[in-house]
Amino acid sequence: MAEDWNASIIKEFRENDGKVGGRFKGAPILLLHSYGAKTGQERVNPMMYQSVDDGWAVFASKGGAPTNPDWYYNLVANPEGAIEVGTETIKVKGRVVDGTEREAIWSKQKADYPNFAEYERNTTREIPVIVLERA
């Protein structure tokens, strides 16, 4: 089910120069290309991002589920990947941020998109923040 949903968002993103409608209308969306931690197989996941000085911050929220999303573990195991932003594809390297850097990015995301605060309330884990920097 989630794969079908992701596939439809990926298709819409690519057909509309990086823009999607529905519940993500107007939100900053990118497509993250990561590689399976065990398989090395390429995976593509649509997600919201926040522009930061070093690149793009993404959030392993998984809607407030008790576990991190698979793409997070893939990126930790294989930090080099790529993103599609608008019509551009950019090679990136991901790094998990913590401390004051994480707090500043995460606080802004929750203020700009209150659903992220709800995700935080729905889980006991700290939602990872990953900065994707040009490789």
JSON list of N, CA, C and O in Angstrom, two decimals, residues 15 22 28 32 37 39 42 59 84-85 89 94 98 107 125 130 133-134:
[
{"chain": "A", "resi": 15, "resn": "GLU", "atom": "N", "xyz": [6.20, 14.37, -13.19]},
{"chain": "A", "resi": 15, "resn": "GLU", "atom": "CA", "xyz": [5.37, 14.91, -14.28]},
{"chain": "A", "resi": 15, "resn": "GLU", "atom": "C", "xyz": [5.10, 16.40, -14.11]},
{"chain": "A", "resi": 15, "resn": "GLU", "atom": "O", "xyz": [4.66, 17.06, -15.06]},
{"chain": "A", "resi": 22, "resn": "GLY", "atom": "N", "xyz": [-2.66, 17.41, -3.49]},
{"chain": "A", "resi": 22, "resn": "GLY", "atom": "CA", "xyz": [-3.20, 16.70, -2.34]},
{"chain": "A", "resi": 22, "resn": "GLY", "atom": "C", "xyz": [-2.71, 17.29, -1.04]},
{"chain": "A", "resi": 22, "resn": "GLY", "atom": "O", "xyz": [-2.56, 18.51, -0.91]},
{"chain": "A", "resi": 28, "resn": "PRO", "atom": "N", "xyz": [7.43, 21.75, 0.45]},
{"chain": "A", "resi": 28, "resn": "PRO", "atom": "CA", "xyz": [8.69, 21.41, -0.22]},
{"chain": "A", "resi": 28, "resn": "PRO", "atom": "C", "xyz": [8.90, 19.89, -0.19]},
{"chain": "A", "resi": 28, "resn": "PRO", "atom": "O", "xyz": [9.00, 19.30, 0.88]},
{"chain": "A", "resi": 32, "resn": "LEU", "atom": "N", "xyz": [14.26, 11.21, -2.39]},
{"chain": "A", "resi": 32, "resn": "LEU", "atom": "CA", "xyz": [15.54, 10.72, -1.88]},
{"chain": "A", "resi": 32, "resn": "LEU", "atom": "C", "xyz": [15.85, 9.37, -2.51]},
{"chain": "A", "resi": 32, "resn": "LEU", "atom": "O", "xyz": [15.05, 8.44, -2.43]},
{"chain": "A", "resi": 37, "resn": "ALA", "atom": "N", "xyz": [20.51, -0.98, 3.05]},
{"chain": "A", "resi": 37, "resn": "ALA", "atom": "CA", "xyz": [21.58, -1.29, 4.01]},
{"chain": "A", "resi": 37, "resn": "ALA", "atom": "C", "xyz": [22.09, -2.71, 3.81]},
{"chain": "A", "resi": 37, "resn": "ALA", "atom": "O", "xyz": [23.28, -2.97, 3.96]},
{"chain": "A", "resi": 39, "resn": "THR", "atom": "N", "xyz": [20.87, -4.89, 0.97]},
{"chain": "A", "resi": 39, "resn": "THR", "atom": "CA", "xyz": [20.83, -5.31, -0.42]},
{"chain": "A", "resi": 39, "resn": "THR", "atom": "C", "xyz": [21.66, -4.42, -1.35]},
{"chain": "A", "resi": 39, "resn": "THR", "atom": "O", "xyz": [22.04, -4.86, -2.43]},
{"chain": "A", "resi": 42, "resn": "GLU", "atom": "N", "xyz": [18.83, 0.30, -4.95]},
{"chain": "A", "resi": 42, "resn": "GLU", "atom": "CA", "xyz": [18.37, 1.69, -4.90]},
{"chain": "A", "resi": 42, "resn": "GLU", "atom": "C", "xyz": [16.90, 1.75, -4.50]},
{"chain": "A", "resi": 42, "resn": "GLU", "atom": "O", "xyz": [16.08, 0.96, -4.96]},
{"chain": "A", "resi": 59, "resn": "PHE", "atom": "N", "xyz": [13.40, 14.39, 7.58]},
{"chain": "A", "resi": 59, "resn": "PHE", "atom": "CA", "xyz": [12.97, 13.99, 8.91]},
{"chain": "A", "resi": 59, "resn": "PHE", "atom": "C", "xyz": [12.46, 12.56, 8.90]},
{"chain": "A", "resi": 59, "resn": "PHE", "atom": "O", "xyz": [11.55, 12.23, 8.14]},
{"chain": "A", "resi": 84, "resn": "GLU", "atom": "N", "xyz": [16.22, 14.35, -5.93]},
{"chain": "A", "resi": 84, "resn": "GLU", "atom": "CA", "xyz": [15.59, 15.10, -7.00]},
{"chain": "A", "resi": 84, "resn": "GLU", "atom": "C", "xyz": [14.85, 16.24, -6.32]},
{"chain": "A", "resi": 84, "resn": "GLU", "atom": "O", "xyz": [14.02, 16.01, -5.43]},
{"chain": "A", "resi": 85, "resn": "VAL", "atom": "N", "xyz": [15.20, 17.46, -6.72]},
{"chain": "A", "resi": 85, "resn": "VAL", "atom": "CA", "xyz": [14.54, 18.66, -6.21]},
{"chain": "A", "resi": 85, "resn": "VAL", "atom": "C", "xyz": [14.11, 19.44, -7.43]},
{"chain": "A", "resi": 85, "resn": "VAL", "atom": "O", "xyz": [14.96, 19.80, -8.26]},
{"chain": "A", "resi": 89, "resn": "THR", "atom": "N", "xyz": [18.64, 16.75, -10.38]},
{"chain": "A", "resi": 89, "resn": "THR", "atom": "CA", "xyz": [19.11, 15.61, -9.60]},
{"chain": "A", "resi": 89, "resn": "THR", "atom": "C", "xyz": [20.50, 15.95, -9.07]},
{"chain": "A", "resi": 89, "resn": "THR", "atom": "O", "xyz": [21.37, 16.37, -9.83]},
{"chain": "A", "resi": 94, "resn": "GLY", "atom": "N", "xyz": [24.42, 12.11, 3.30]},
{"chain": "A", "resi": 94, "resn": "GLY", "atom": "CA", "xyz": [23.59, 12.39, 4.46]},
{"chain": "A", "resi": 94, "resn": "GLY", "atom": "C", "xyz": [24.37, 12.29, 5.76]},
{"chain": "A", "resi": 94, "resn": "GLY", "atom": "O", "xyz": [25.28, 11.47, 5.88]},
{"chain": "A", "resi": 98, "resn": "ASP", "atom": "N", "xyz": [22.55, 16.37, 15.53]},
{"chain": "A", "resi": 98, "resn": "ASP", "atom": "CA", "xyz": [22.08, 16.29, 16.91]},
{"chain": "A", "resi": 98, "resn": "ASP", "atom": "C", "xyz": [22.32, 17.61, 17.62]},
{"chain": "A", "resi": 98, "resn": "ASP", "atom": "O", "xyz": [22.74, 18.58, 17.01]},
{"chain": "A", "resi": 107, "resn": "SER", "atom": "N", "xyz": [12.74, 22.38, 15.48]},
{"chain": "A", "resi": 107, "resn": "SER", "atom": "CA", "xyz": [11.78, 23.38, 16.00]},
{"chain": "A", "resi": 107, "resn": "SER", "atom": "C", "xyz": [11.14, 24.15, 14.86]},
{"chain": "A", "resi": 107, "resn": "SER", "atom": "O", "xyz": [9.93, 24.41, 14.87]},
{"chain": "A", "resi": 125, "resn": "ARG", "atom": "N", "xyz": [10.30, 7.82, 20.63]},
{"chain": "A", "resi": 125, "resn": "ARG", "atom": "CA", "xyz": [11.66, 7.97, 20.08]},
{"chain": "A", "resi": 125, "resn": "ARG", "atom": "C", "xyz": [11.93, 9.42, 19.68]},
{"chain": "A", "resi": 125, "resn": "ARG", "atom": "O", "xyz": [10.99, 10.18, 19.40]},
{"chain": "A", "resi": 130, "resn": "ILE", "atom": "N", "xyz": [18.13, 14.52, 9.40]},
{"chain": "A", "resi": 130, "resn": "ILE", "atom": "CA", "xyz": [19.28, 14.21, 8.55]},
{"chain": "A", "resi": 130, "resn": "ILE", "atom": "C", "xyz": [19.48, 15.38, 7.60]},
{"chain": "A", "resi": 130, "resn": "ILE", "atom": "O", "xyz": [18.54, 15.84, 6.96]},
{"chain": "A", "resi": 133, "resn": "GLU", "atom": "N", "xyz": [23.85, 16.92, 2.17]},
{"chain": "A", "resi": 133, "resn": "GLU", "atom": "CA", "xyz": [24.76, 17.94, 1.63]},
{"chain": "A", "resi": 133, "resn": "GLU", "atom": "C", "xyz": [25.26, 17.49, 0.27]},
{"chain": "A", "resi": 133, "resn": "GLU", "atom": "O", "xyz": [25.41, 16.29, 0.01]},
{"chain": "A", "resi": 134, "resn": "ARG", "atom": "N", "xyz": [25.54, 18.45, -0.60]},
{"chain": "A", "resi": 134, "resn": "ARG", "atom": "CA", "xyz": [26.08, 18.11, -1.91]},
{"chain": "A", "resi": 134, "resn": "ARG", "atom": "C", "xyz": [27.34, 17.28, -1.76]},
{"chain": "A", "resi": 134, "resn": "ARG", "atom": "O", "xyz": [28.20, 17.58, -0.94]}
]
